[in-house]
């Protein structure tokens, strides 16, 4: 059975524990909705209380500085 967004949200909430940081990566083909998913996930995670999640886009990170 595929994971739902709520399943993913629950797993993401459980990642940081004991004051430790966690990094969650999202992979997929171009135009698959990775950024949209990441933005929604961060919005939901930060929705109640102090913001603690951030979206750090990696678009173009693989390109050389000259490109």
PDB file of N, CA and C in Angstrom:
ATOM      1  N   UNK A   1       0.843  -1.177   0.000  1.00  0.00           N
ATOM      2  CA  UNK A   1       0.000   0.000   0.000  1.00  0.00           C
ATOM      3  C   UNK A   1       0.894   1.249   0.000  1.00  0.00           C
ATOM      4  N   UNK A   2       0.677   2.173  -0.927  1.00  0.00           N
ATOM      5  CA  UNK A   2       1.497   3.383  -0.996  1.00  0.00           C
ATOM      6  C   UNK A   2       1.270   4.287   0.219  1.00  0.00           C
ATOM      7  N   UNK A   3       2.295   5.049   0.534  1.00  0.00           N
ATOM      8  CA  UNK A   3       2.185   6.016   1.626  1.00  0.00           C
ATOM      9  C   UNK A   3       1.311   7.186   1.209  1.00  0.00           C
ATOM     10  N   UNK A   4       0.563   7.711   2.143  1.00  0.00           N
ATOM     11  CA  UNK A   4      -0.205   8.927   1.904  1.00  0.00           C
ATOM     12  C   UNK A   4       0.616  10.117   2.390  1.00  0.00           C
ATOM     13  N   UNK A   5       0.159  11.316   2.082  1.00  0.00           N
ATOM     14  CA  UNK A   5       0.843  12.508   2.572  1.00  0.00           C
ATOM     15  C   UNK A   5       0.851  12.518   4.097  1.00  0.00           C
ATOM     16  N   UNK A   6      -0.251  12.127   4.715  1.00  0.00           N
ATOM     17  CA  UNK A   6      -0.318  12.100   6.181  1.00  0.00           C
ATOM     18  C   UNK A   6       0.683  11.107   6.770  1.00  0.00           C
ATOM     19  N   UNK A   7       0.896   9.973   6.087  1.00  0.00           N
ATOM     20  CA  UNK A   7       1.912   9.011   6.530  1.00  0.00           C
ATOM     21  C   UNK A   7       3.300   9.653   6.487  1.00  0.00           C
ATOM     22  N   UNK A   8       3.595  10.325   5.374  1.00  0.00           N
ATOM     23  CA  UNK A   8       4.882  10.996   5.218  1.00  0.00           C
ATOM     24  C   UNK A   8       5.055  12.078   6.272  1.00  0.00           C
ATOM     25  N   UNK A   9       4.011  12.845   6.521  1.00  0.00           N
ATOM     26  CA  UNK A   9       4.054  13.905   7.524  1.00  0.00           C
ATOM     27  C   UNK A   9       4.350  13.330   8.906  1.00  0.00           C
ATOM     28  N   UNK A  10       3.694  12.240   9.260  1.00  0.00           N
ATOM     29  CA  UNK A  10       3.929  11.606  10.562  1.00  0.00           C
ATOM     30  C   UNK A  10       5.374  11.118  10.673  1.00  0.00           C
ATOM     31  N   UNK A  11       5.891  10.539   9.607  1.00  0.00           N
ATOM     32  CA  UNK A  11       7.281  10.063   9.627  1.00  0.00           C
ATOM     33  C   UNK A  11       8.253  11.230   9.743  1.00  0.00           C
ATOM     34  N   UNK A  12       7.971  12.319   9.034  1.00  0.00           N
ATOM     35  CA  UNK A  12       8.843  13.493   9.091  1.00  0.00           C
ATOM     36  C   UNK A  12       8.830  14.109  10.487  1.00  0.00           C
ATOM     37  N   UNK A  13       7.673  14.152  11.117  1.00  0.00           N
ATOM     38  CA  UNK A  13       7.579  14.694  12.484  1.00  0.00           C
ATOM     39  C   UNK A  13       8.391  13.859  13.474  1.00  0.00           C
ATOM     40  N   UNK A  14       8.504  12.572  13.216  1.00  0.00           N
ATOM     41  CA  UNK A  14       9.210  11.674  14.128  1.00  0.00           C
ATOM     42  C   UNK A  14      10.729  11.678  13.913  1.00  0.00           C
ATOM     43  N   UNK A  15      11.216  12.265  12.827  1.00  0.00           N
ATOM     44  CA  UNK A  15      12.647  12.217  12.525  1.00  0.00           C
ATOM     45  C   UNK A  15      13.522  12.904  13.568  1.00  0.00           C
ATOM     46  N   UNK A  16      13.324  14.194  13.830  1.00  0.00           N
ATOM     47  CA  UNK A  16      14.203  14.837  14.811  1.00  0.00           C
ATOM     48  C   UNK A  16      13.788  14.421  16.220  1.00  0.00           C
ATOM     49  N   UNK A  17      14.720  13.854  16.949  1.00  0.00           N
ATOM     50  CA  UNK A  17      14.406  13.459  18.318  1.00  0.00           C
ATOM     51  C   UNK A  17      15.612  13.734  19.200  1.00  0.00           C
ATOM     52  N   UNK A  18      15.349  14.022  20.438  1.00  0.00           N
ATOM     53  CA  UNK A  18      16.438  14.285  21.368  1.00  0.00           C
ATOM     54  C   UNK A  18      17.259  15.499  21.004  1.00  0.00           C
ATOM     55  N   UNK A  19      16.636  16.497  20.361  1.00  0.00           N
ATOM     56  CA  UNK A  19      17.353  17.708  19.986  1.00  0.00           C
ATOM     57  C   UNK A  19      18.276  17.542  18.793  1.00  0.00           C
ATOM     58  N   UNK A  20      18.182  16.416  18.109  1.00  0.00           N
ATOM     59  CA  UNK A  20      19.041  16.167  16.955  1.00  0.00           C
ATOM     60  C   UNK A  20      18.385  16.664  15.676  1.00  0.00           C
ATOM     61  N   UNK A  21      19.203  16.961  14.700  1.00  0.00           N
ATOM     62  CA  UNK A  21      18.714  17.394  13.392  1.00  0.00           C
ATOM     63  C   UNK A  21      18.480  16.193  12.498  1.00  0.00           C
ATOM     64  N   UNK A  22      17.645  16.405  11.507  1.00  0.00           N
ATOM     65  CA  UNK A  22      17.386  15.365  10.516  1.00  0.00           C
ATOM     66  C   UNK A  22      17.319  16.014   9.143  1.00  0.00           C
ATOM     67  N   UNK A  23      17.737  15.288   8.134  1.00  0.00           N
ATOM     68  CA  UNK A  23      17.653  15.742   6.752  1.00  0.00           C
ATOM     69  C   UNK A  23      16.784  14.746   6.001  1.00  0.00           C
ATOM     70  N   UNK A  24      15.783  15.261   5.327  1.00  0.00           N
ATOM     71  CA  UNK A  24      14.890  14.418   4.538  1.00  0.00           C
ATOM     72  C   UNK A  24      15.081  14.799   3.079  1.00  0.00           C
ATOM     73  N   UNK A  25      15.452  13.859   2.254  1.00  0.00           N
ATOM     74  CA  UNK A  25      15.654  14.109   0.831  1.00  0.00           C
ATOM     75  C   UNK A  25      14.473  13.610   0.018  1.00  0.00           C
ATOM     76  N   UNK A  26      14.154  14.330  -1.037  1.00  0.00           N
ATOM     77  CA  UNK A  26      13.069  13.942  -1.941  1.00  0.00           C
ATOM     78  C   UNK A  26      13.664  13.849  -3.340  1.00  0.00           C
ATOM     79  N   UNK A  27      13.545  12.691  -3.953  1.00  0.00           N
ATOM     80  CA  UNK A  27      14.101  12.467  -5.291  1.00  0.00           C
ATOM     81  C   UNK A  27      12.990  12.127  -6.269  1.00  0.00           C
ATOM     82  N   UNK A  28      13.207  12.480  -7.519  1.00  0.00           N
ATOM     83  CA  UNK A  28      12.235  12.157  -8.555  1.00  0.00           C
ATOM     84  C   UNK A  28      12.617  12.811  -9.860  1.00  0.00           C
ATOM     85  N   UNK A  29      11.895  12.485 -10.882  1.00  0.00           N
ATOM     86  CA  UNK A  29      12.182  13.034 -12.206  1.00  0.00           C
ATOM     87  C   UNK A  29      11.748  14.500 -12.284  1.00  0.00           C
ATOM     88  N   UNK A  30      12.268  15.234 -13.284  1.00  0.00           N
ATOM     89  CA  UNK A  30      11.882  16.632 -13.452  1.00  0.00           C
ATOM     90  C   UNK A  30      10.369  16.773 -13.616  1.00  0.00           C
ATOM     91  N   UNK A  31       9.804  17.740 -12.930  1.00  0.00           N
ATOM     92  CA  UNK A  31       8.374  18.018 -13.047  1.00  0.00           C
ATOM     93  C   UNK A  31       7.480  17.067 -12.280  1.00  0.00           C
ATOM     94  N   UNK A  32       8.066  16.236 -11.433  1.00  0.00           N
ATOM     95  CA  UNK A  32       7.279  15.237 -10.695  1.00  0.00           C
ATOM     96  C   UNK A  32       6.549  15.820  -9.489  1.00  0.00           C
ATOM     97  N   UNK A  33       6.933  17.032  -9.072  1.00  0.00           N
ATOM     98  CA  UNK A  33       6.273  17.658  -7.924  1.00  0.00           C
ATOM     99  C   UNK A  33       7.090  17.640  -6.646  1.00  0.00           C
ATOM    100  N   UNK A  34       8.396  17.450  -6.772  1.00  0.00           N
ATOM    101  CA  UNK A  34       9.261  17.395  -5.588  1.00  0.00           C
ATOM    102  C   UNK A  34       9.218  18.695  -4.798  1.00  0.00           C
ATOM    103  N   UNK A  35       9.362  19.818  -5.461  1.00  0.00           N
ATOM    104  CA  UNK A  35       9.346  21.110  -4.770  1.00  0.00           C
ATOM    105  C   UNK A  35       7.983  21.385  -4.156  1.00  0.00           C
ATOM    106  N   UNK A  36       6.931  21.063  -4.867  1.00  0.00           N
ATOM    107  CA  UNK A  36       5.574  21.254  -4.346  1.00  0.00           C
ATOM    108  C   UNK A  36       5.372  20.415  -3.097  1.00  0.00           C
ATOM    109  N   UNK A  37       5.814  19.168  -3.132  1.00  0.00           N
ATOM    110  CA  UNK A  37       5.707  18.292  -1.970  1.00  0.00           C
ATOM    111  C   UNK A  37       6.524  18.840  -0.807  1.00  0.00           C
ATOM    112  N   UNK A  38       7.762  19.253  -1.077  1.00  0.00           N
ATOM    113  CA  UNK A  38       8.627  19.783  -0.021  1.00  0.00           C
ATOM    114  C   UNK A  38       8.025  21.033   0.610  1.00  0.00           C
ATOM    115  N   UNK A  39       7.506  21.939  -0.207  1.00  0.00           N
ATOM    116  CA  UNK A  39       6.913  23.174   0.315  1.00  0.00           C
ATOM    117  C   UNK A  39       5.692  22.878   1.179  1.00  0.00           C
ATOM    118  N   UNK A  40       4.856  21.941   0.745  1.00  0.00           N
ATOM    119  CA  UNK A  40       3.673  21.589   1.540  1.00  0.00           C
ATOM    120  C   UNK A  40       4.082  20.911   2.845  1.00  0.00           C
ATOM    121  N   UNK A  41       5.061  20.042   2.768  1.00  0.00           N
ATOM    122  CA  UNK A  41       5.536  19.342   3.955  1.00  0.00           C
ATOM    123  C   UNK A  41       6.076  20.336   4.984  1.00  0.00           C
ATOM    124  N   UNK A  42       6.898  21.278   4.548  1.00  0.00           N
ATOM    125  CA  UNK A  42       7.444  22.294   5.453  1.00  0.00           C
ATOM    126  C   UNK A  42       6.322  23.147   6.037  1.00  0.00           C
ATOM    127  N   UNK A  43       5.369  23.535   5.207  1.00  0.00           N
ATOM    128  CA  UNK A  43       4.238  24.340   5.688  1.00  0.00           C
ATOM    129  C   UNK A  43       3.470  23.595   6.785  1.00  0.00           C
ATOM    130  N   UNK A  44       3.214  22.318   6.575  1.00  0.00           N
ATOM    131  CA  UNK A  44       2.491  21.519   7.574  1.00  0.00           C
ATOM    132  C   UNK A  44       3.325  21.311   8.837  1.00  0.00           C
ATOM    133  N   UNK A  45       4.612  21.044   8.682  1.00  0.00           N
ATOM    134  CA  UNK A  45       5.477  20.822   9.843  1.00  0.00           C
ATOM    135  C   UNK A  45       5.617  22.079  10.689  1.00  0.00           C
ATOM    136  N   UNK A  46       5.626  23.238  10.049  1.00  0.00           N
ATOM    137  CA  UNK A  46       5.790  24.501  10.765  1.00  0.00           C
ATOM    138  C   UNK A  46       4.465  25.134  11.161  1.00  0.00           C
ATOM    139  N   UNK A  47       3.361  24.492  10.818  1.00  0.00           N
ATOM    140  CA  UNK A  47       2.041  25.078  11.031  1.00  0.00           C
ATOM    141  C   UNK A  47       1.657  25.334  12.470  1.00  0.00           C
ATOM    142  N   UNK A  48       2.119  24.527  13.388  1.00  0.00           N
ATOM    143  CA  UNK A  48       1.738  24.677  14.795  1.00  0.00           C
ATOM    144  C   UNK A  48       3.000  24.874  15.625  1.00  0.00           C
ATOM    145  N   UNK A  49       3.136  26.070  16.169  1.00  0.00           N
ATOM    146  CA  UNK A  49       4.289  26.320  17.030  1.00  0.00           C
ATOM    147  C   UNK A  49       5.428  26.997  16.300  1.00  0.00           C
ATOM    148  N   UNK A  50       6.606  26.872  16.887  1.00  0.00           N
ATOM    149  CA  UNK A  50       7.798  27.501  16.325  1.00  0.00           C
ATOM    150  C   UNK A  50       8.229  26.792  15.046  1.00  0.00           C
ATOM    151  N   UNK A  51       8.548  27.563  14.000  1.00  0.00           N
ATOM    152  CA  UNK A  51       9.024  26.938  12.765  1.00  0.00           C
ATOM    153  C   UNK A  51      10.346  26.210  13.016  1.00  0.00           C
ATOM    154  N   UNK A  52      10.435  24.996  12.556  1.00  0.00           N
ATOM    155  CA  UNK A  52      11.663  24.227  12.750  1.00  0.00           C
ATOM    156  C   UNK A  52      12.098  23.503  11.480  1.00  0.00           C
ATOM    157  N   UNK A  53      11.256  23.475  10.475  1.00  0.00           N
ATOM    158  CA  UNK A  53      11.589  22.795   9.221  1.00  0.00           C
ATOM    159  C   UNK A  53      11.888  23.834   8.144  1.00  0.00           C
ATOM    160  N   UNK A  54      12.789  23.486   7.225  1.00  0.00           N
ATOM    161  CA  UNK A  54      13.155  24.395   6.136  1.00  0.00           C
ATOM    162  C   UNK A  54      13.258  23.626   4.830  1.00  0.00           C
ATOM    163  N   UNK A  55      12.932  24.305   3.744  1.00  0.00           N
ATOM    164  CA  UNK A  55      13.076  23.753   2.394  1.00  0.00           C
ATOM    165  C   UNK A  55      14.349  24.354   1.814  1.00  0.00           C
ATOM    166  N   UNK A  56      15.307  23.518   1.476  1.00  0.00           N
ATOM    167  CA  UNK A  56      16.573  23.978   0.907  1.00  0.00           C
ATOM    168  C   UNK A  56      16.670  23.415  -0.509  1.00  0.00           C
ATOM    169  N   UNK A  57      16.256  24.195  -1.516  1.00  0.00           N
ATOM    170  CA  UNK A  57      16.268  23.686  -2.894  1.00  0.00           C
ATOM    171  C   UNK A  57      17.687  23.416  -3.378  1.00  0.00           C
ATOM    172  N   UNK A  58      17.817  22.395  -4.177  1.00  0.00           N
ATOM    173  CA  UNK A  58      19.116  22.016  -4.735  1.00  0.00           C
ATOM    174  C   UNK A  58      19.129  22.162  -6.254  1.00  0.00           C
ATOM    175  N   UNK A  59      18.164  22.869  -6.826  1.00  0.00           N
ATOM    176  CA  UNK A  59      18.091  23.035  -8.276  1.00  0.00           C
ATOM    177  C   UNK A  59      19.391  23.639  -8.805  1.00  0.00           C
ATOM    178  N   UNK A  60      19.991  22.980  -9.760  1.00  0.00           N
ATOM    179  CA  UNK A  60      21.211  23.479 -10.375  1.00  0.00           C
ATOM    180  C   UNK A  60      22.464  23.242  -9.561  1.00  0.00           C
ATOM    181  N   UNK A  61      22.353  22.618  -8.400  1.00  0.00           N
ATOM    182  CA  UNK A  61      23.507  22.404  -7.529  1.00  0.00           C
ATOM    183  C   UNK A  61      24.573  21.552  -8.211  1.00  0.00           C
ATOM    184  N   UNK A  62      24.133  20.675  -9.106  1.00  0.00           N
ATOM    185  CA  UNK A  62      25.062  19.764  -9.779  1.00  0.00           C
ATOM    186  C   UNK A  62      25.845  20.438 -10.903  1.00  0.00           C
ATOM    187  N   UNK A  63      25.495  21.668 -11.263  1.00  0.00           N
ATOM    188  CA  UNK A  63      26.170  22.363 -12.358  1.00  0.00           C
ATOM    189  C   UNK A  63      27.430  23.062 -11.852  1.00  0.00           C
ATOM    190  N   UNK A  64      28.436  23.157 -12.709  1.00  0.00           N
ATOM    191  CA  UNK A  64      29.645  23.896 -12.366  1.00  0.00           C
ATOM    192  C   UNK A  64      29.315  25.382 -12.275  1.00  0.00           C
ATOM    193  N   UNK A  65      30.107  26.132 -11.502  1.00  0.00           N
ATOM    194  CA  UNK A  65      29.873  27.571 -11.355  1.00  0.00           C
ATOM    195  C   UNK A  65      29.910  28.296 -12.700  1.00  0.00           C
ATOM    196  N   UNK A  66      30.677  27.782 -13.655  1.00  0.00           N
ATOM    197  CA  UNK A  66      30.807  28.421 -14.964  1.00  0.00           C
ATOM    198  C   UNK A  66      29.552  28.260 -15.810  1.00  0.00           C
ATOM    199  N   UNK A  67      28.692  27.312 -15.465  1.00  0.00           N
ATOM    200  CA  UNK A  67      27.505  27.063 -16.295  1.00  0.00           C
ATOM    201  C   UNK A  67      26.431  28.025 -15.960  1.00  0.00           C
TER     202      UNK A  67
END
